[in-house]
Amino acid sequence: MARNKYDVDEELDTPFNRQHMKRLLGYVQPYKKRMMMAVGLMLVSSIAGMATPYLLSVGIDVFIPQKNISGLVLLAFVLLVTLIITALCFRHRLVIMSDVGQSIIRDIRSDIFRKLQKLPFEYYDSRPHGKILVRVVNYVNSLSDLLSNGLVNMITDLFTLFVIIGYMLFLDPRLTLVSLAGLPPLVLAIFLVKGIQRKRTQAVSRKQSNLNAYIHESICGIKVTQAFAREEENFKIFRELSTEYRKTWMAYVRSIFIMWPIIENISVWAVSLVYVAGISLLGTGASVGILVAFVGYIWRFWTPIINLGNFYNALINSMAYLERIFETIDEVPKVDNLPSATEMPTIQGKVVFDNVTFSYDDGYPILKNMSFTIEKGQTVALVGPTGAGKTTVVNLLSRFYNVDSGKVLIDDVDISQVTLESLRKQMGIMLQDTFIFSGTIMDNIRYSRLDATDEEVIAAAKAVCAHEFISSLKDGYYTEVNERGTRLSVGQRQLISFARSLLADPRILILDEATSSIDTKTELALQQGLETLLKGRTSFVIAHRLSTIKNASVIFYIDRGRIIEAGTHEELMKKRGAYYNLYTAQYSFLEAV
Amino acid sequence: MSFKWIWTYIRPYGLIMLLGLVLVLITSGLAMVNPFMSGMIVDKVIEASQTHLLWSIIAVMVITTLVKSVGRYAYQLIFETVSQGVFKKIREDIYNKIQTLDFDFFNKNRTGDIMAKMTGDMEAVRHFIAWVIYMVFENATIFIFAVTMLFITNAPLALFMVAITPVTGFFAVRLAKEVKPTFFAIREQFSRLNTVVQENISGNRVVKAFAKEGYEIEKFERENEAYREKNVASAQVWSKFLPIIDALASSLMVAMILVGGILVINGSMSLGELVTFNGFLWALNNPMRMVGWLINDTQRFVASAEKVMGLLESEPKITPNEDAVQKDRIRGSVEFCHVGFSYGDEKVLEDISFTAEPGQTVAIIGPTGAGKSTLLNLICRFYDCTEGAIYIDGTDIRQMDLKLLRESIASAMQDVFLFSDTIEGNIAYGVPGATEEQIQWAAQMAGAHEFISTFEEGYDTIVGERGVGLSGGQKQRIALARALLKNPSILILDDTTSSVDSETEHRIHSSLKSYYRDKTTFIIAHRISSVKNADMILVLDEGRIIEQGTHDELLAQKGYYYSVFQNQFGDFDSFISKEVG
Ligand SMILES: Nc1ncnc2c1ncn2[C@@H]1O[C@H](COP(=O)(O)OP(=O)(O)OP(=O)(O)O)[C@@H](O)[C@H]1O
Ligand SMILES: Nc1ncnc2c1ncn2[C@@H]1O[C@H](COP(=O)(O)OP(=O)(O)OP(=O)(O)O)[C@@H](O)[C@H]1O
Ligand SMILES: [Mg+2]
Ligand SMILES: [Mg+2]
């Protein structure tokens, strides 16, 4: 699997297409009614706004020459009314649009987050987590303006544009054609810079993602950094990423800002052309009044165009983020429920590996043709050198990864045919890397079964001998542990995550090095308590301290992805094979004395 | 406060900023030209039929537009350059700050929150410099130009119109006051949202293991919805004020037509003047309209800037000693002298005293949570002891140069953290310039070379976040190699072989024997096999040393150590006899 790291750009898998736009509009769909209302409000206010020049001209042309002060007062009153109407429309539009915009953002974010919950380990294994984080939070945020005001403005601007063109056509079709002469060069210009803009915005989003990934990892690994006094070197790397980001950013703004001068200059050329043409046409039906009105409209005509240009910039800008967001939403989970998946019935506990071959990276099989059968209620110990594939075996059992070939069966049901949730709900897995959430100890243990009562939680803690230390804390079970449980010692973290797995009351219990950082005495005490709990349950135990697994119903010695020995402790000791050697290795230092 | 702070960053760019502002001034001035020229065309070319003027007027229009647009482009880039410069500097300052903050800070602050500051808040700061500052200036200059023009045209009417400004000011101030807390609320919620997502991503394995996706989604949606609500609540506030400010700006028109009209009727103003007035009205209008938006963005900046400043101002409790005792090298004798330590008011270590000489190995054993890791954390000064003192080479470590101290110590920590980088990069983390041979040597010593070579890409294999892609024991050995490569005076191995099988462990320990020779080594372990050969074994329980001595001495004491030995090897004799018999 090609892993990504902070200084490697993520290339985009999905090419940009119109589909993205369509999908984006799909998010707008549920709010269509309110969007329409906002557009309506916008139109009312712009019509009211357009009345102003007219009212003004009435004042100047009619009332002032007539010296009609009461007429002026009336006029001012009417103006005031249009003004209030505009303000009211404006207010409602703001409220509606921020609400709609934020709702759309929420929906997109919700979709990407839900997708993330579906994506298997493999997705998280292959890229820095900081890069995933910014997609969910920052990228989605950057869409908010585009989707609320941007969209409504675009619709009204387009509308205004057509109204103005209508007016212009009404006034003089020939001059209209002349003034529209500015459009082709504009389109050409947009077309020319578009490609560059797109490339550069993508570059920005890539560099930003790299930078964020590095920041994220720097924060997570700060303790190591300080322990190794590596601050200066890290800063150098950071500065490099930061400089690179700035460089791409500047390149990006250079290409984005160029649209403005282009539009401005083309517009002034168009206006000039209209003047020249209008004046030469003066005799042939075009009057001064028309010309003046016309020019007035041309200036107005370019405002929405400039706005549209801005909208387009925002769109290009967001597109780079949108592509990333959709890429994540479209990610096909490598491990997913089959369409025909059924619920896993209550597990009795028979487990069969049937000729299982598995590799994390194609061509490098970790498990090779592994077959075994475990009867209901047995305790299975997996032992063997590190990196042999023990964790991998239990990973497959929970279907965190799919097997390449062969089958994993529980109670004779192929686990790839059942829903993931129904399968995993019946398993209690204690992962080799303990993970503690920020929150109270109580919540952490309860995580595996949210409806467990306090008493049940405490019982689980007691079973793993954690009760004593927990109650010695000032706030007991309500002690807030920090992110990843840094407030606790590593052994204590292990005990809590152990308790969590037990509380799940699983049909199959998997303990991957559950007690590796726990002292021998606690471990022994724990084991005695555990025996009663394990009764009737199938369990998998991985351990390097062999004293802990001596009583297992069956021990598999795994080496390089194969089971090379299987049997009880006594049987394997008699065999004097790999297990025997491993077992005696722990004594070897005694003899070395 | 936020403004003063940001000013210190902007100041170095003072000159170029000034240039930008001058350009703003010029382009704002030029913006007055085109409306004027349009008037000329109507008055001179059409009405007065001076057709020959047409071309020159058009030329002026085209050229001013060109100059104006180039000027605008230039100052936009100038402000972007400044903002990116400032942005980069602040970002780097934060990064440096983060690197100097101590464990205590990171225990209390969540990654998601720090990330929120470095992404969302920094973005608000950038936006302020890149956009708000020049917009304020641009609008201010246009406004001033327009007011001047109006006063020149007709002072009484101009005075009347300017009279509306204080009213706008009043609402602007109210907006600023009312909207500020809503932005604070938004960014707090942003941080919470970030934290939830961050934790969900880093805990994704546990989430899946317990099939708790539904619960996580619920948790997330709460924050997600709250974030939306906070934003909408903020919009409720500003949507109250912006239309008012907008209407006030438009009301200038009403004032103009009513008052101006009466003035014209009175004869104290000409109709032409009124038309000119009308022409410049937009230049008065627009800046007033912008006031509301600019205030919004500014308050957003203030809310974020305070967070960023807060981060920059957090002070680590452990600081590098300014007048440190200068030394080139640390030999490695470590002395604990009645050391006590508590996290807050929770006592973790009490009255710890022992001495370790260079070349010696000290092993620490004891129950979970006894304080073993804490004790070794004190040597590295990740925390300072609250009682007593620790001496290295006879110097109190608080009097030593922090960098030298940490450079002389290498530790393989208990919760292994690997970076998502190549294996080589990870091993060379403490010695960035290490050669390939050195790296391989360290890997060999740590018993890692063998498995690394079996990987398709060998030392160039990239490991995932926190070392995903390696087995538990493999991660530990990479972390061990990382520590060994540093060739320190003091080596700390905290439970480094807990996930390694006994055979491999045995091999590692025997190959390290020669390595330990000139170093002070601390080993924490639960397996007797790891600690047995130490020169001194400390048994720690509830923060106190309860036994101390060599393996044989401790066995003879028949205390805690002896019972652990019995637990692990009690069957050794029977095992041997069975083997023999
Ligand atoms: N997510 C992954 N992606 C790629 N390779 C992996 C991944 N996880 C493990 N491996 C590789 O698969 C092999 C078996 O790993 P596994 O974790 O199953 O070992 P293990 O027997 O549990 O070892 P340990 O006792 O050290 O925990 C190792 O060589 C490891 O590098
Ligand atoms: N950041 C912290 N804040 C408060 N208390 C802490 C913190 N870190 C550790 N502790 C507490 O200090 C005690 C000692 O922790 P320490 O990590 O030193 O134990 P340890 O002996 O290394 O245990 P283990 O064998 O499990 O690693 C524990 O009770 C733990 O709960
Ligand atoms: Mg493992
Ligand atoms: Mg510890």
PDB file of N, CA and C in Angstrom, chain A residues 34 94-103 106, chain B residues 182 186 225-239:
ATOM      1  N   ARG A  34     -36.467  27.664   0.238  1.00  0.00           N
ATOM      2  CA  ARG A  34     -36.007  28.853   0.947  1.00  0.00           C
ATOM      3  C   ARG A  34     -35.014  29.632   0.100  1.00  0.00           C
ATOM      4  N   LEU A  94     -30.529  37.742   4.483  1.00  0.00           N
ATOM      5  CA  LEU A  94     -29.351  37.398   5.292  1.00  0.00           C
ATOM      6  C   LEU A  94     -29.663  36.232   6.217  1.00  0.00           C
ATOM      7  N   VAL A  95     -30.815  36.339   6.879  1.00  0.00           N
ATOM      8  CA  VAL A  95     -31.165  35.281   7.825  1.00  0.00           C
ATOM      9  C   VAL A  95     -31.345  33.956   7.092  1.00  0.00           C
ATOM     10  N   ILE A  96     -32.109  34.006   6.010  1.00  0.00           N
ATOM     11  CA  ILE A  96     -32.360  32.766   5.279  1.00  0.00           C
ATOM     12  C   ILE A  96     -31.055  32.176   4.759  1.00  0.00           C
ATOM     13  N   MET A  97     -30.270  33.027   4.148  1.00  0.00           N
ATOM     14  CA  MET A  97     -29.085  32.478   3.493  1.00  0.00           C
ATOM     15  C   MET A  97     -28.056  31.962   4.466  1.00  0.00           C
ATOM     16  N   SER A  98     -27.892  32.613   5.596  1.00  0.00           N
ATOM     17  CA  SER A  98     -26.900  32.064   6.520  1.00  0.00           C
ATOM     18  C   SER A  98     -27.418  30.739   7.061  1.00  0.00           C
ATOM     19  N   ASP A  99     -28.704  30.678   7.253  1.00  0.00           N
ATOM     20  CA  ASP A  99     -29.287  29.436   7.738  1.00  0.00           C
ATOM     21  C   ASP A  99     -29.127  28.324   6.701  1.00  0.00           C
ATOM     22  N   VAL A 100     -29.477  28.623   5.463  1.00  0.00           N
ATOM     23  CA  VAL A 100     -29.358  27.618   4.410  1.00  0.00           C
ATOM     24  C   VAL A 100     -27.894  27.226   4.206  1.00  0.00           C
ATOM     25  N   GLY A 101     -27.049  28.233   4.112  1.00  0.00           N
ATOM     26  CA  GLY A 101     -25.627  27.959   3.885  1.00  0.00           C
ATOM     27  C   GLY A 101     -25.063  27.069   4.978  1.00  0.00           C
ATOM     28  N   GLN A 102     -25.367  27.404   6.211  1.00  0.00           N
ATOM     29  CA  GLN A 102     -24.837  26.614   7.315  1.00  0.00           C
ATOM     30  C   GLN A 102     -25.442  25.212   7.330  1.00  0.00           C
ATOM     31  N   SER A 103     -26.691  25.123   6.909  1.00  0.00           N
ATOM     32  CA  SER A 103     -27.308  23.783   6.874  1.00  0.00           C
ATOM     33  C   SER A 103     -26.635  22.910   5.827  1.00  0.00           C
ATOM     34  N   ARG A 106     -23.413  21.792   7.110  1.00  0.00           N
ATOM     35  CA  ARG A 106     -23.618  20.720   8.080  1.00  0.00           C
ATOM     36  C   ARG A 106     -23.874  19.394   7.364  1.00  0.00           C
TER      37      ARG A 106
ATOM     38  N   THR B 182     -20.718  36.569  19.768  1.00  0.00           N
ATOM     39  CA  THR B 182     -21.162  35.469  18.907  1.00  0.00           C
ATOM     40  C   THR B 182     -19.976  34.870  18.154  1.00  0.00           C
ATOM     41  N   ILE B 186     -18.667  31.053  18.215  1.00  0.00           N
ATOM     42  CA  ILE B 186     -18.426  30.249  17.012  1.00  0.00           C
ATOM     43  C   ILE B 186     -17.072  29.566  17.103  1.00  0.00           C
ATOM     44  N   GLU B 225     -24.206  20.222  14.594  1.00  0.00           N
ATOM     45  CA  GLU B 225     -25.424  21.026  14.626  1.00  0.00           C
ATOM     46  C   GLU B 225     -25.199  22.280  15.480  1.00  0.00           C
ATOM     47  N   ALA B 226     -24.495  22.110  16.583  1.00  0.00           N
ATOM     48  CA  ALA B 226     -24.227  23.261  17.445  1.00  0.00           C
ATOM     49  C   ALA B 226     -23.401  24.304  16.683  1.00  0.00           C
ATOM     50  N   TYR B 227     -22.506  23.826  15.883  1.00  0.00           N
ATOM     51  CA  TYR B 227     -21.685  24.754  15.108  1.00  0.00           C
ATOM     52  C   TYR B 227     -22.561  25.553  14.148  1.00  0.00           C
ATOM     53  N   ARG B 228     -23.494  24.850  13.538  1.00  0.00           N
ATOM     54  CA  ARG B 228     -24.418  25.531  12.643  1.00  0.00           C
ATOM     55  C   ARG B 228     -25.220  26.568  13.416  1.00  0.00           C
ATOM     56  N   GLU B 229     -25.708  26.143  14.581  1.00  0.00           N
ATOM     57  CA  GLU B 229     -26.547  27.054  15.362  1.00  0.00           C
ATOM     58  C   GLU B 229     -25.784  28.301  15.797  1.00  0.00           C
ATOM     59  N   LYS B 230     -24.551  28.089  16.204  1.00  0.00           N
ATOM     60  CA  LYS B 230     -23.750  29.239  16.641  1.00  0.00           C
ATOM     61  C   LYS B 230     -23.566  30.211  15.483  1.00  0.00           C
ATOM     62  N   ASN B 231     -23.370  29.673  14.308  1.00  0.00           N
ATOM     63  CA  ASN B 231     -23.195  30.529  13.139  1.00  0.00           C
ATOM     64  C   ASN B 231     -24.484  31.278  12.813  1.00  0.00           C
ATOM     65  N   VAL B 232     -25.588  30.547  12.903  1.00  0.00           N
ATOM     66  CA  VAL B 232     -26.867  31.193  12.599  1.00  0.00           C
ATOM     67  C   VAL B 232     -27.172  32.250  13.653  1.00  0.00           C
ATOM     68  N   ALA B 233     -26.859  31.936  14.911  1.00  0.00           N
ATOM     69  CA  ALA B 233     -27.100  32.908  15.982  1.00  0.00           C
ATOM     70  C   ALA B 233     -26.319  34.185  15.714  1.00  0.00           C
ATOM     71  N   SER B 234     -25.114  33.998  15.250  1.00  0.00           N
ATOM     72  CA  SER B 234     -24.310  35.175  14.929  1.00  0.00           C
ATOM     73  C   SER B 234     -24.950  35.950  13.782  1.00  0.00           C
ATOM     74  N   ALA B 235     -25.438  35.205  12.810  1.00  0.00           N
ATOM     75  CA  ALA B 235     -26.080  35.852  11.663  1.00  0.00           C
ATOM     76  C   ALA B 235     -27.312  36.631  12.107  1.00  0.00           C
ATOM     77  N   GLN B 236     -28.020  36.094  13.119  1.00  0.00           N
ATOM     78  CA  GLN B 236     -29.194  36.809  13.626  1.00  0.00           C
ATOM     79  C   GLN B 236     -28.800  38.197  14.095  1.00  0.00           C
ATOM     80  N   VAL B 237     -27.642  38.262  14.747  1.00  0.00           N
ATOM     81  CA  VAL B 237     -27.211  39.561  15.259  1.00  0.00           C
ATOM     82  C   VAL B 237     -26.843  40.503  14.116  1.00  0.00           C
ATOM     83  N   TRP B 238     -25.957  40.024  13.245  1.00  0.00           N
ATOM     84  CA  TRP B 238     -25.544  40.998  12.231  1.00  0.00           C
ATOM     85  C   TRP B 238     -26.602  41.284  11.192  1.00  0.00           C
ATOM     86  N   SER B 239     -27.531  40.331  11.024  1.00  0.00           N
ATOM     87  CA  SER B 239     -28.584  40.623  10.054  1.00  0.00           C
ATOM     88  C   SER B 239     -29.563  41.661  10.610  1.00  0.00           C
TER      89      SER B 239
END
